[in-house]
Each structure stands twice: as C-alpha cells, then as structure tokens.
Short mmCIF file of C-alpha atoms in Angstrom, two decimals:
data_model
loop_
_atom_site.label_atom_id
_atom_site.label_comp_id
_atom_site.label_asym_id
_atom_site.label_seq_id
_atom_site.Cartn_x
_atom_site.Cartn_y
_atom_site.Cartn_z
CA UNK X 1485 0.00 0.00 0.00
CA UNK X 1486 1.34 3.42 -1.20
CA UNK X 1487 1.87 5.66 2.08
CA UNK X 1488 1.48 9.41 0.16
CA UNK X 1489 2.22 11.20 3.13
CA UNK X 1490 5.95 9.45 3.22
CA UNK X 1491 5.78 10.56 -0.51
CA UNK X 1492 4.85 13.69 0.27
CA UNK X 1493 7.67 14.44 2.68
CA UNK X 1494 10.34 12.95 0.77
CA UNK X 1495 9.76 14.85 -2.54
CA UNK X 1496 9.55 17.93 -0.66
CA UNK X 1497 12.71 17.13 1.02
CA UNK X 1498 14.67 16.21 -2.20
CA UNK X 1499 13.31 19.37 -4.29
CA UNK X 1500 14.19 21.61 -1.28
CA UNK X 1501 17.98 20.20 -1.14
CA UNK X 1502 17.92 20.89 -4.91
CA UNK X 1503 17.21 24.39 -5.30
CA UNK X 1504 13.43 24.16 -4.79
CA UNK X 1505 12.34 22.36 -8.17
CA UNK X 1506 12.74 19.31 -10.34
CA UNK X 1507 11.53 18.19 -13.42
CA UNK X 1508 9.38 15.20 -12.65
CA UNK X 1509 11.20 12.29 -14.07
CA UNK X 1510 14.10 13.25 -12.26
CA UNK X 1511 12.24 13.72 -8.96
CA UNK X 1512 10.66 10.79 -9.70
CA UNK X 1513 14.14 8.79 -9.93
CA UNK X 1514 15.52 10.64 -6.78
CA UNK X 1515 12.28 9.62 -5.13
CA UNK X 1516 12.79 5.77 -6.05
CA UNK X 1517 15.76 5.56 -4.05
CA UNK X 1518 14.33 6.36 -0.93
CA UNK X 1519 10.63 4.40 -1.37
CA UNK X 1520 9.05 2.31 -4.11
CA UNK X 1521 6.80 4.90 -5.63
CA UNK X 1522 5.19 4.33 -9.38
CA UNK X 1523 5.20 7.32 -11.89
CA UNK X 1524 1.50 7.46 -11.94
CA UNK X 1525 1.55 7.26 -8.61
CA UNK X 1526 3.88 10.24 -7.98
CA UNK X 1527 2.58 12.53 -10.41
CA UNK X 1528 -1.10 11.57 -8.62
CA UNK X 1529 0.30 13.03 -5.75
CA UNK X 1530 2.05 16.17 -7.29
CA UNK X 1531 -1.04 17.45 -8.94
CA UNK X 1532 -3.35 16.68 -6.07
CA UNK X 1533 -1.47 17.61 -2.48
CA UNK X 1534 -0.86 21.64 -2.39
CA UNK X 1535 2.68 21.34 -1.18
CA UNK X 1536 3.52 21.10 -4.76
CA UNK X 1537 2.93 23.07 -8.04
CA UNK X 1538 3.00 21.83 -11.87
CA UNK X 1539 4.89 24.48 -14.18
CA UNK X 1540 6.48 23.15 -17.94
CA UNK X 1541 9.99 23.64 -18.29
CA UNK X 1542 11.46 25.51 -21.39
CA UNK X 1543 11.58 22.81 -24.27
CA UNK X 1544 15.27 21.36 -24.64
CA UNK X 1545 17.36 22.30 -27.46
CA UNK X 1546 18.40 18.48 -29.16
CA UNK X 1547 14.86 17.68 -29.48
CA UNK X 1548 12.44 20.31 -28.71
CA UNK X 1549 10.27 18.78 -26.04
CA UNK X 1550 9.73 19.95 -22.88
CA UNK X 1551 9.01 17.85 -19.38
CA UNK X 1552 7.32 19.41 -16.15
CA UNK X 1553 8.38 20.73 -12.88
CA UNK X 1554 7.61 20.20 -10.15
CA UNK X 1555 8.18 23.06 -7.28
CA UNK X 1556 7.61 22.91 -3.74
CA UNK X 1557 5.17 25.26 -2.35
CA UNK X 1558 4.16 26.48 1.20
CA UNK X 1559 1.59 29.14 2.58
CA UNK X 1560 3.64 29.55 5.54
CA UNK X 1561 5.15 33.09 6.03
CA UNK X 1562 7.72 34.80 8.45
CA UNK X 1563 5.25 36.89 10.56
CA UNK X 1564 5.90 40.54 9.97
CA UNK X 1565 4.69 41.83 13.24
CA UNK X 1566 7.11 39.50 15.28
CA UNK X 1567 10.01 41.75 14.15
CA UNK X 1568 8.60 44.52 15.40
CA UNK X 1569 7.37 43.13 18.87
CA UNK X 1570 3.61 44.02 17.85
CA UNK X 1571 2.51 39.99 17.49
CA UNK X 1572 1.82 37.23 20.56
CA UNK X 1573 -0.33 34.74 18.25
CA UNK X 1574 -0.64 34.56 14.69
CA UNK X 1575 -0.66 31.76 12.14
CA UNK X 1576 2.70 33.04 10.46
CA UNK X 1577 6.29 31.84 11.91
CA UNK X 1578 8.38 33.66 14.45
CA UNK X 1579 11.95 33.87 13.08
CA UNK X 1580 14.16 36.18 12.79
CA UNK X 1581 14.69 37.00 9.38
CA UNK X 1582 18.15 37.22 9.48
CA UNK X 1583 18.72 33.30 10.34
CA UNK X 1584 16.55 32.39 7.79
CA UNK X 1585 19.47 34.35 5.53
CA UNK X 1586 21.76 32.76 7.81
CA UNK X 1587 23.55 35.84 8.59
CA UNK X 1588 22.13 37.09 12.13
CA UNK X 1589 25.15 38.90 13.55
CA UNK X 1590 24.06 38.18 17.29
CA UNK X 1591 23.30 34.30 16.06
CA UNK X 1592 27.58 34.31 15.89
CA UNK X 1593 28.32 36.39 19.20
CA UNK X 1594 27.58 36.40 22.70
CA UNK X 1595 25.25 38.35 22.67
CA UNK X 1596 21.95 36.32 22.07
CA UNK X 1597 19.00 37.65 19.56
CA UNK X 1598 15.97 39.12 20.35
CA UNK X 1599 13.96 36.70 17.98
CA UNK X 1600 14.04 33.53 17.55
CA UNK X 1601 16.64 30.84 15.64
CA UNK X 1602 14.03 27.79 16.88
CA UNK X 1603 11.97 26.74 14.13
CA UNK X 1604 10.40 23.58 16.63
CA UNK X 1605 9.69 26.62 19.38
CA UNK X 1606 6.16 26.54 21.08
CA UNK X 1607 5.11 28.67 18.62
CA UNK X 1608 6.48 27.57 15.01
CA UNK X 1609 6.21 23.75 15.50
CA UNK X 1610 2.69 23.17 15.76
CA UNK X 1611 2.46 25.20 12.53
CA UNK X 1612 4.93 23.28 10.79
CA UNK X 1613 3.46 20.06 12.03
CA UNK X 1614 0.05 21.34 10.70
CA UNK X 1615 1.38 21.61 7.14
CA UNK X 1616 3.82 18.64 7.58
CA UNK X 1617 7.17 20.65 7.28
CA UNK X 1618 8.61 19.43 11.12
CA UNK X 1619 10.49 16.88 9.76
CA UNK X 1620 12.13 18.93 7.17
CA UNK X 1621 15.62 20.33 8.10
CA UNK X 1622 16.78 24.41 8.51
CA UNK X 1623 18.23 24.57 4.73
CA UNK X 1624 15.30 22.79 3.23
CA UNK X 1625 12.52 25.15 5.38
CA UNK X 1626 14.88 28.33 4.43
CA UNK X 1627 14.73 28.03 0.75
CA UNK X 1628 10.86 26.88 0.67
CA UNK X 1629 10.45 30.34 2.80
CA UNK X 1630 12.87 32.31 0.41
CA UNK X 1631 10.82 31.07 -2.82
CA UNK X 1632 7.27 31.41 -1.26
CA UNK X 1633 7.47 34.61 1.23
CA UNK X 1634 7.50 37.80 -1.10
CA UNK X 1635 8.64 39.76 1.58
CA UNK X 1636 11.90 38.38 2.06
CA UNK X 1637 13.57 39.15 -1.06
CA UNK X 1638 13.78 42.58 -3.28
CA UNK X 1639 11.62 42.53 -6.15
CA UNK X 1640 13.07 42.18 -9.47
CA UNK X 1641 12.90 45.94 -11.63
CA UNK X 1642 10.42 45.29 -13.88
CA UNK X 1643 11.46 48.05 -16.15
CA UNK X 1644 14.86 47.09 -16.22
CA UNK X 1645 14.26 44.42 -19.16
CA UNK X 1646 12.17 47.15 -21.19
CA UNK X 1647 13.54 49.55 -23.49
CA UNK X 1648 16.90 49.77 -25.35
CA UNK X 1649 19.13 51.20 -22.53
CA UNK X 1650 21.56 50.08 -20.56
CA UNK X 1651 19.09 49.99 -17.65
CA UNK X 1652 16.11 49.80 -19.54
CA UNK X 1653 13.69 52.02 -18.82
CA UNK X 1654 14.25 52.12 -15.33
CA UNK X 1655 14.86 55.52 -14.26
CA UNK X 1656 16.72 54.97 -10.69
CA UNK X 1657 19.40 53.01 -12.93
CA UNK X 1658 22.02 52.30 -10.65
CA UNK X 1659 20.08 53.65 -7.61
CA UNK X 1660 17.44 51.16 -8.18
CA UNK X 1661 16.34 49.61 -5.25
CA UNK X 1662 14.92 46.47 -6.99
CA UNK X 1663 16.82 43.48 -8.29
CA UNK X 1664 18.41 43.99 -12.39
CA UNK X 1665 17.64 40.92 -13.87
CA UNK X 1666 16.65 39.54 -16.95
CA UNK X 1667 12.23 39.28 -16.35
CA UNK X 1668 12.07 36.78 -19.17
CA UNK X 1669 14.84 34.52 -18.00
CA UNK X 1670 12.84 34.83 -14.69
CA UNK X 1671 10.12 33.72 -16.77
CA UNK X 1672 11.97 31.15 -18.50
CA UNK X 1673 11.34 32.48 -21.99
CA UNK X 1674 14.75 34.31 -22.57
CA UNK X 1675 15.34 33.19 -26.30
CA UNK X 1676 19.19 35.16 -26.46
CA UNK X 1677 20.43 32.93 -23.15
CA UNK X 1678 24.14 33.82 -22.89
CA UNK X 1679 23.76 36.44 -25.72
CA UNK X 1680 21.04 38.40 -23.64
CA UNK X 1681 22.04 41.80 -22.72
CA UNK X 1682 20.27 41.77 -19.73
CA UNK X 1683 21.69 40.09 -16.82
CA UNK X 1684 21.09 36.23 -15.82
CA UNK X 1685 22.99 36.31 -12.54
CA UNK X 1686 23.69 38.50 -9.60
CA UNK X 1687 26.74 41.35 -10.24
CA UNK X 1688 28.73 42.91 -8.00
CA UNK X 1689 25.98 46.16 -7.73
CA UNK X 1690 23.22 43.60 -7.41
CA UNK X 1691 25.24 41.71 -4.74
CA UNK X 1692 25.60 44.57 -2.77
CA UNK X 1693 22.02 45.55 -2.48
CA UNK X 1694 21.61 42.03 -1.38
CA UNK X 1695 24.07 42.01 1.55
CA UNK X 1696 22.71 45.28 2.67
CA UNK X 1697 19.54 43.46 3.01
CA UNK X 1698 21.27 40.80 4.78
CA UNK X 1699 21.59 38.11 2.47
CA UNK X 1700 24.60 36.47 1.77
CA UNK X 1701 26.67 33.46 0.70
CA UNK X 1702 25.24 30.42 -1.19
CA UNK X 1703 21.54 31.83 -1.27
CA UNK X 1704 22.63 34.72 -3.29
CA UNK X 1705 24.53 32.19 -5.78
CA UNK X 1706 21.05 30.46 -5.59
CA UNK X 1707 18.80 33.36 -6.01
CA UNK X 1708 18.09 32.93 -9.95
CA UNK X 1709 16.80 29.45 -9.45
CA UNK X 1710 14.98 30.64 -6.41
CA UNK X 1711 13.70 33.60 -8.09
CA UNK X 1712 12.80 31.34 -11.25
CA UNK X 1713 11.06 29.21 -8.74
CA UNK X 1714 8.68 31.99 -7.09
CA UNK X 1715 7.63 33.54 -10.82
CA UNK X 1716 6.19 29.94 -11.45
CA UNK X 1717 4.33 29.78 -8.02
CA UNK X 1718 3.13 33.44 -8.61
CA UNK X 1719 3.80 34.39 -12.16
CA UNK X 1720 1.21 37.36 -11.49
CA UNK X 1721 3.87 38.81 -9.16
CA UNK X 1722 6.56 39.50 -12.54
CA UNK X 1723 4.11 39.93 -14.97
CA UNK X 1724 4.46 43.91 -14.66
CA UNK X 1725 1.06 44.14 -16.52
CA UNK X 1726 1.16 41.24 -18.81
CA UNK X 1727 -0.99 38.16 -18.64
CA UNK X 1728 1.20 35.16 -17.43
CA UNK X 1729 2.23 32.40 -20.25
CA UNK X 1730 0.17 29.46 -20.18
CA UNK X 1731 2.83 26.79 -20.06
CA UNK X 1732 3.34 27.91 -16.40
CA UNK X 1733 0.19 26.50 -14.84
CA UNK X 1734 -0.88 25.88 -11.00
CA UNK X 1735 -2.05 21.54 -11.43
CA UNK X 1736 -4.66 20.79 -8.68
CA UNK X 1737 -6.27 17.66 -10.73
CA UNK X 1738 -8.70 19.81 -12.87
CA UNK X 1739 -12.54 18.56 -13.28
CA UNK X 1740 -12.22 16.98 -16.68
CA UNK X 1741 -14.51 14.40 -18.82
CA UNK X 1742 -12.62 11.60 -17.83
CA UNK X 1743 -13.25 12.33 -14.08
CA UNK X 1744 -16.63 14.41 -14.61
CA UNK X 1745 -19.80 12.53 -13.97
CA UNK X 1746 -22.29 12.12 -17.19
CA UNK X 1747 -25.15 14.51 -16.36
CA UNK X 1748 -26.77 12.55 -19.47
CA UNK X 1749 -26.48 9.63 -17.60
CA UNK X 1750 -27.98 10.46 -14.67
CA UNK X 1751 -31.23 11.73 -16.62
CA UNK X 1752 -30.58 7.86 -18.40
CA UNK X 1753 -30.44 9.93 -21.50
CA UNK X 1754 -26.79 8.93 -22.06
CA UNK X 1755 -26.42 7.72 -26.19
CA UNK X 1756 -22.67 7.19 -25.95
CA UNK X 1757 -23.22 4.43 -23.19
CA UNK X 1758 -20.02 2.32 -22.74
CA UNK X 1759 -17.91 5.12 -25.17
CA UNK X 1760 -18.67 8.01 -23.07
CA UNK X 1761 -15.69 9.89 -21.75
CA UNK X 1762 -17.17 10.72 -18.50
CA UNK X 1763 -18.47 8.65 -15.54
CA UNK X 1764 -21.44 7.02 -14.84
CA UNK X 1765 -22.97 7.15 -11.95
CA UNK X 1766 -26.17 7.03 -10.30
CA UNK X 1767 -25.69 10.00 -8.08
CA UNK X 1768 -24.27 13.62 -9.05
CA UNK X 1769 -21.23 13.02 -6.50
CA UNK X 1770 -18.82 9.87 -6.05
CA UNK X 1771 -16.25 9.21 -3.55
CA UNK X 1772 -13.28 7.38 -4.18
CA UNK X 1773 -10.54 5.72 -2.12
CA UNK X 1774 -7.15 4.85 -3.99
CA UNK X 1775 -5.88 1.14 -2.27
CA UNK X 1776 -2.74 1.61 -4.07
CA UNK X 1777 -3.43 0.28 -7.51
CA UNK X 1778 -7.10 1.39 -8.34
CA UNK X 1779 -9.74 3.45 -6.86
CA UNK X 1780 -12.37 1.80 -5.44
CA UNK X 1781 -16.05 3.24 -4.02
CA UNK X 1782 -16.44 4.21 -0.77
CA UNK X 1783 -19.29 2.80 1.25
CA UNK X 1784 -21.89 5.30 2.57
CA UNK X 1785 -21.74 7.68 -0.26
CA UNK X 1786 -24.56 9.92 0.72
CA UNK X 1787 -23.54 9.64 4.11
CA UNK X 1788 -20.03 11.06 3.47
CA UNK X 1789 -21.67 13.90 1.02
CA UNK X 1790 -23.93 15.18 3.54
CA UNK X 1791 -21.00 15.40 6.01
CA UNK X 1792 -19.04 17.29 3.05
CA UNK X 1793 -21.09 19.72 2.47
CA UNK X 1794 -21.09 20.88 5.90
CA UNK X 1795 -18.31 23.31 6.01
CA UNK X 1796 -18.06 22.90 9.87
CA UNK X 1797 -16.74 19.54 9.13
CA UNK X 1798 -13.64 18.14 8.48
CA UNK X 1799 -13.90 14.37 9.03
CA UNK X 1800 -17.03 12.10 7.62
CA UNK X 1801 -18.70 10.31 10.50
CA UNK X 1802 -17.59 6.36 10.83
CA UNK X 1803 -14.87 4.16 12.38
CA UNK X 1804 -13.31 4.76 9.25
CA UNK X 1805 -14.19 8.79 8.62
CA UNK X 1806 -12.60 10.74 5.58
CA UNK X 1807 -10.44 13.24 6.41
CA UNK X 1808 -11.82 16.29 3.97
CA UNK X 1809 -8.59 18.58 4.56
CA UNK X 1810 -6.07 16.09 3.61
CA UNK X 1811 -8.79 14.17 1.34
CA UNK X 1812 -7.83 10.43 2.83
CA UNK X 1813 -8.51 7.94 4.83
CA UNK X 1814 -5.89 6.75 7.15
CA UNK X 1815 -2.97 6.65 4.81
CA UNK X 1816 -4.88 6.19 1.57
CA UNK X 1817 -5.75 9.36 -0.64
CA UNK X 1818 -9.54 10.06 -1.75
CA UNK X 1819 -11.09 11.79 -4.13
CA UNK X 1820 -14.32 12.95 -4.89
CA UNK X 1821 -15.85 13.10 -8.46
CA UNK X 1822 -18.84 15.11 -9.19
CA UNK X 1823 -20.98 16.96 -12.56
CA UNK X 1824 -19.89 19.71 -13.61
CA UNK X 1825 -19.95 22.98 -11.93
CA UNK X 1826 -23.39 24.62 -11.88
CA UNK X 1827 -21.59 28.02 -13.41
CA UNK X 1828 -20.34 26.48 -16.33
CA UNK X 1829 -23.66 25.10 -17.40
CA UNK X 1830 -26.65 26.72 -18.69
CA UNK X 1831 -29.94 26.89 -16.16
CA UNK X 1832 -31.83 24.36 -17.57
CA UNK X 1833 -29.23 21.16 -16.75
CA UNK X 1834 -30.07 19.93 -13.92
CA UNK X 1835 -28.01 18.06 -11.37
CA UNK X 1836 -25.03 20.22 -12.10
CA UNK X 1837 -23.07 20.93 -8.70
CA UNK X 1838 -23.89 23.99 -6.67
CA UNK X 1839 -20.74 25.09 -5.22
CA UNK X 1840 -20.56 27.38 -2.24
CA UNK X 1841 -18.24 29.67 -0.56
CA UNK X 1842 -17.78 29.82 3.07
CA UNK X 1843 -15.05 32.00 5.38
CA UNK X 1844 -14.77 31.09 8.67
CA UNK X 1845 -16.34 33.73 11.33
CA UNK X 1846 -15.23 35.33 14.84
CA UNK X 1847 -17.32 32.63 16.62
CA UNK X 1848 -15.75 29.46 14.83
CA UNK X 1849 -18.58 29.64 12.80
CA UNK X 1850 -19.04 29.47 9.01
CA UNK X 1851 -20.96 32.20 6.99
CA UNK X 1852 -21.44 31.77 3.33
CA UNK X 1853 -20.43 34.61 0.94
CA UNK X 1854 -23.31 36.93 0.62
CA UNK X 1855 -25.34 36.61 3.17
CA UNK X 1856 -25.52 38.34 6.13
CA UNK X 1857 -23.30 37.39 9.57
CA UNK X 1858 -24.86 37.85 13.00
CA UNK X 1859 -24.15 41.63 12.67
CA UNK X 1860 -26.26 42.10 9.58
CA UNK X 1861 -22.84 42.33 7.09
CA UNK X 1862 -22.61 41.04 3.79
CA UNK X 1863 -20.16 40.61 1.38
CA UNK X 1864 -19.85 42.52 -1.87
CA UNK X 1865 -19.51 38.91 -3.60
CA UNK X 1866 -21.63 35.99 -3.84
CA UNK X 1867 -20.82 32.06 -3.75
CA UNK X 1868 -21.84 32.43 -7.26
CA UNK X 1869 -19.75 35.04 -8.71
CA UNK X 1870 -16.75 33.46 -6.31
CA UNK X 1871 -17.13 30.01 -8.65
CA UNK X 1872 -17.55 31.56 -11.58
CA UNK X 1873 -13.89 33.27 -10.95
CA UNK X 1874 -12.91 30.32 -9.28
CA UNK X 1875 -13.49 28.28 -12.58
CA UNK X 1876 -11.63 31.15 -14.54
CA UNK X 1877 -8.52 30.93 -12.69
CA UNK X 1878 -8.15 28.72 -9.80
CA UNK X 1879 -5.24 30.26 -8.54
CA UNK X 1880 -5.99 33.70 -8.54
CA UNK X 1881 -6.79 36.41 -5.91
CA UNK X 1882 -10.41 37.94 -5.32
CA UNK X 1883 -10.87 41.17 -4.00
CA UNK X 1884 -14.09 41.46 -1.76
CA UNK X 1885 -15.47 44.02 1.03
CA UNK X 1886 -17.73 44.21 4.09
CA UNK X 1887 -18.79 47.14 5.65
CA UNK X 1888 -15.76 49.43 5.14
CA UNK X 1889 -12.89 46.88 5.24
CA UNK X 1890 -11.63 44.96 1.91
CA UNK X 1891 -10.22 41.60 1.94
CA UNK X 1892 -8.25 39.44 -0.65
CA UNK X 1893 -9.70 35.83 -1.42
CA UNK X 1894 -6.65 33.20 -2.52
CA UNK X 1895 -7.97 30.41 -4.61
CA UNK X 1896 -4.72 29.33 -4.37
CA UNK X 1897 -4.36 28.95 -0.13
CA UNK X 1898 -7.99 29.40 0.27
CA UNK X 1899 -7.26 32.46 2.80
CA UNK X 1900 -9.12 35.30 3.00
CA UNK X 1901 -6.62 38.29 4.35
CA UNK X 1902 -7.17 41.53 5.47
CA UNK X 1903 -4.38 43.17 4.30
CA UNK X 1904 -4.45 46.48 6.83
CA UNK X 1905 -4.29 44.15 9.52
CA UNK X 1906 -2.57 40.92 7.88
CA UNK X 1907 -4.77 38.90 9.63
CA UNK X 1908 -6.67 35.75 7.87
CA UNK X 1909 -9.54 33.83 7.80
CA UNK X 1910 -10.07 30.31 6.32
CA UNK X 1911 -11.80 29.90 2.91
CA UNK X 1912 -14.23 26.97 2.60
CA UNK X 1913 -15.70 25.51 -1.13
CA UNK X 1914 -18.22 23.08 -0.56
CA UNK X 1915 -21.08 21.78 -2.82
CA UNK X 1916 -24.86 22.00 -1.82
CA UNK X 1917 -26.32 18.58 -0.85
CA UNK X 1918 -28.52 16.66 -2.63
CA UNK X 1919 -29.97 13.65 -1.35
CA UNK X 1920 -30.58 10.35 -3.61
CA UNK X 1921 -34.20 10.89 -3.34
CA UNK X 1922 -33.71 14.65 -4.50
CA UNK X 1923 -31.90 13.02 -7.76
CA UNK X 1924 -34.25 10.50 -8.04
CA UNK X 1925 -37.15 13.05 -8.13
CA UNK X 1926 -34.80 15.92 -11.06
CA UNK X 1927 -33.82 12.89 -12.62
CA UNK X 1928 -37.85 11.64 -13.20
CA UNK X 1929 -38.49 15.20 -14.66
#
C-alpha cells in the first residue's frame, strides 16, 4: 500500500535540497531511491497535495520537447509583526529573518537575539506540524520560505528588461532599489540565453544591495533558481502588466470528462453508453478511495456527502471517517468526483453541482459569501460570482469588502486576508447537498 504522506515528505525534502524544483522524471528517480513509488503514482500526488505546483519547463534544445516541474510550495510566512514586537499569536512563523538568511550577527556572538533561531519553538512547531514541514531540516525550510514569502527578497525591476538602454527604462538606474535581472529569463522564456544583454545572474551592484539586506553566501549564488522558482508559483507577481504564459500552470487535478460525472447519464439519456468519456454514476457526487493500484467506491456515499457539504466539518462520520482537509482515509488518498460545476452550465441542466463559498467567522462559525453574519454584514460577492472566478482561474486572488474593510480571497491557499491588519480567515468551497431521493425526483423530470 502506497503511504502518500511518506511521498509527500520525501519529494519535498529532495526538491528543497535541490534548489526548490525538479523536473518530474528526475524527482521521480531521486524519489525511487528512498521508497518504491510508481510514476502514476507520484505525479497523482504532485497534482493533487498543495505542497507542490506543476509548471512546464522551457523545451530542450536536441529535441524540442519539454518535461514538467515540479516546485515545492508552502503558505507559511515569516510573521511581519514579530520583528517589530507588535505579534503574541498569529498563524505566520516567528523567526528572525536574518537566520533564515543565515547571517544574524548576534546568532555568531555572545550576545543572544531578540527573535528567535528555533523553528520547533512553542510557537512555530505546531504550525509546521500542521502543514507537515517538522520533519524537514533548517536549509530545506529556508529556501521553501525564500521562494514562497515575497517579503523576504527585493523585487526584481520590472522596467529594467524594457527599453533599449543600458538599464532599460528604469529611471533609478544604478540607484534602483529592486533586483536587475533579466524578467524573461525569470520567466523562463529568454530566447538570447548567454547572448542576452540583460543580466542572468547576480553582479557585483546587485550583490551589494543584497548584503545590505542581509543576504549572503550560497543563497545569493542560488537566487536565480529561487527567483525562477517563485515567478512559477506566482507568475502574477513578474508579470508587470502582462498576462502570465500558459505553459506555467498551478495543477490541482482539474474537473475533466474523464473524471466528470455524465449529467446525461444520470437523466438515463446517455447515447454514448459504454464510449462516453465521463463517468457514470447514479448519483451527481462519487467518492473514491485509492488502495494503491485502483480506486475503489467508498461505502456510505450519501452519508459522506452530507458530512461534506457541511463546512463545519472536516472528518465524515464512521470508524473509518474521511479526512476532507487532507482528502484520505488513514494513509490512503480520496477523491471525490462530481458533474460539472453549476456556473459552467446553462440553467436548464439539472443536477449540475452547486458550489458554495464559506469563510470562517469570529465565533468558529461558518458564513457563506453573501449573506448576512450575526451583525447584519454582507459581502460585496456571492458564492456564485466566487465560482464563476474560481473556474476562470483557480489560482488567482479575489478582491471582496464588508462594511468598510476589503479583503483578498486566494484560490490558491484558500485564505481570506485583510491586508491592513494581515490577519486571515479560512476559505471553505463546498457543494450543496442533494440527497438520492432529490436526484431520483430531477432525474424523473
């Protein structure tokens, strides 16, 4: 039986010893050494767990084709507060900065720091045990922070790699507080490569704004990769106004035909039959559990839906429950298949899936988007209009208000932040239930 969590923290382990990426067959051979793991079974686990995101790699010159990458992702941060003594309790780490750069001065004299150099402190290790990071060592943790948290490193000039001049058409030039490099080898789309006349490694200048910010050593050797690495977890970020390409994509097992269910079907209206590239099944939802070679029904289907769609919960009842977080049971990943999205159908299919939005309130409670909390507020956006952008682009950001106070929405860590206060809420997508007799009765119509 396949243990994905051992899977899980072993690729991120070897991709954060190796610069913070890999192209899958390589991670997959790395990952052989260590445990018996098949392809399928390994890129399975890339797409679906969010430790990990799915970007193409530039096509090679001898043959043209390209293979994927695979780059290790967090949503932890290095709390911002901490540094200043304004935080107690947050959900971000408490480090200091500087010994994540490895280059605290106090770290290497007597005189101890005022922050912390303890990522397993009372604070930090119950968050890294939350998103399964404790076992992974200082350098590994360090560069997964460096190519994740936008606040620790300068952003790279945008302008710099526009224009004809030496500097572009950045008008601080030399004064520039941003990083000079090349955007599109950031991007990975550089066609001149060592003929490019803008830079594709760190110079002296570009050094020295680094150290001032206290970075040093091997992570500024590393920084290219590293930067490389965030534009493909948040191309967005470098785009400088320009839509991101679409080889670099965010993989989270998309709803497709070959794992939709047949809405035909259901309605027994299905004229493909056995040729029909999506599922058939009786009910609009289906849960899955993988035993290691092929996915196999769950027992207590409508049981384990209701449960679902209760945002409050995150395990299905049972001796043997479904954890909906992780999506498994015990050590064996699940999956649940469903019709399409009721957004990307017209009104009159029926038994399309009603997805809705949920943040988490101040009593532990959760309030769907657009209706009113127990202090009369609504959102400015709906559960609808959240899917529809949701189905757009599943890794974007949503910008939504209540009251007088705007928020940001990430598809991508389903947060919802407050950025005055950098404070966050959890986001919550689950479908509205339908019981068998309710499909029973749409499907008779």
């Amino acid at each position: 039986m396949t243990d994905y969590f051992a899977i899980i923290r072993i690729a991120t382990s070897i991709l954060c010893s190796n610069k913070g990426s890999m192209e899958i067959s390589e991670l997959h051979r790395r990952v052989l050494q260590v445990q018996n793991v098949s392809e399928a079974d390994l890129w399975y686990t890339v797409c679906k767990c969010a430790r990990f995101t799915v970007a193409q790699s530039t096509p090679r010159a001898n043959d043209g084709e390209s293979d994927c990458i695979i780059v290790a992702k967090t949503s932890l941060r290095i709390c911002k507060k901490y540094s200043k003594n304004e935080c107690d309790e947050c959900k971000d780490l408490h480090l200091c900065k500087f010994y994540v750069f490895w280059n605290c001065r106090y770290g290497k004299g007597r005189k101890e720091c005022n922050f912390s150099h303890d990522i397993h402190s009372q604070h930090n290790f119950p968050l890294l045990r939350e998103c399964r990071l404790h076992e992974l060592n200082e350098d590994g943790l360090f560069l997964l922070l460096l190519q994740n948290d936008p606040s620790l490193l300068p952003e790279v000039c945008i302008h710099y790699s526009k224009g004809t001049g030496v500097f572009g058409d950045c008008t601080f030039k030399e004064r520039c507080s941003k990083l000079h490099l090349c955007l599109h080898f950031v991007q990975g789309r550089c066609k001149f490569g060592s003929q490019c006349k803008r830079l594709h490694s760190i110079t002296k200048h570009s050094r020295s704004l680094l150290e001032e910010r206290g970075i040093i050593g091997e992570i500024i050797n590393d920084l290219p990769y590293i930067y490389q690495n965030a534009y493909r977890l948040n191309p967005q970020a470098f785009d400088g106004g320009t839509s991101a390409p679409s080889c670099v994509q965010v993989q989270t097992v998309p709803q497709t035909e070959e794992n939709e269910i047949c809405l035909h079907f259901l309605r027994h209206r299905c004229k493909f039959n056995d040729q029909c590239s999506c599922v058939h099944f009786n009910l609009p939802y289906k849960w899955e559990v993988f035993d290691g070679t092929y996915w196999r029904d769950l027992t207590n289907q409508e049981e384990i839906e209701q449960a679902y769609c209760d945002p409050r919960n995150e395990l299905s009842p049972g001796s043997q429950p479904v954890n909906f977080v992780s999506m498994s049971r015990f050590f064996d990943p699940v999956r649940r298949l469903s019709t399409a999205s009721s957004v990307c159908k017209p009104k009159h299919y029926i038994l399309t899936t009603e997805w809705l939005w949920y943040y988490k309130g101040d009593r532990e409670n959760w309030i769907e988007y657009g209706v009113p909390d127990d202090k009369n507020r609504v959102t400015s956006v709906t559960s609808t209009e959240l899917e529809r952008a949701f189905q757009m682009n599943s890794t974007s950001e949503v910008t939504v208000s209540k009251g007088k106070r705007h928020y940001y929405i990430s598809f991508r860590d389903m947060y919802q932040r407050n950025p005055k206060h950098n404070t966050k809420r959890r986001v919550r997508r689950r479908p509205r239930f339908v019981s068998m007799k309710e499909v029973e009765a749409k499907a008779a119509q």
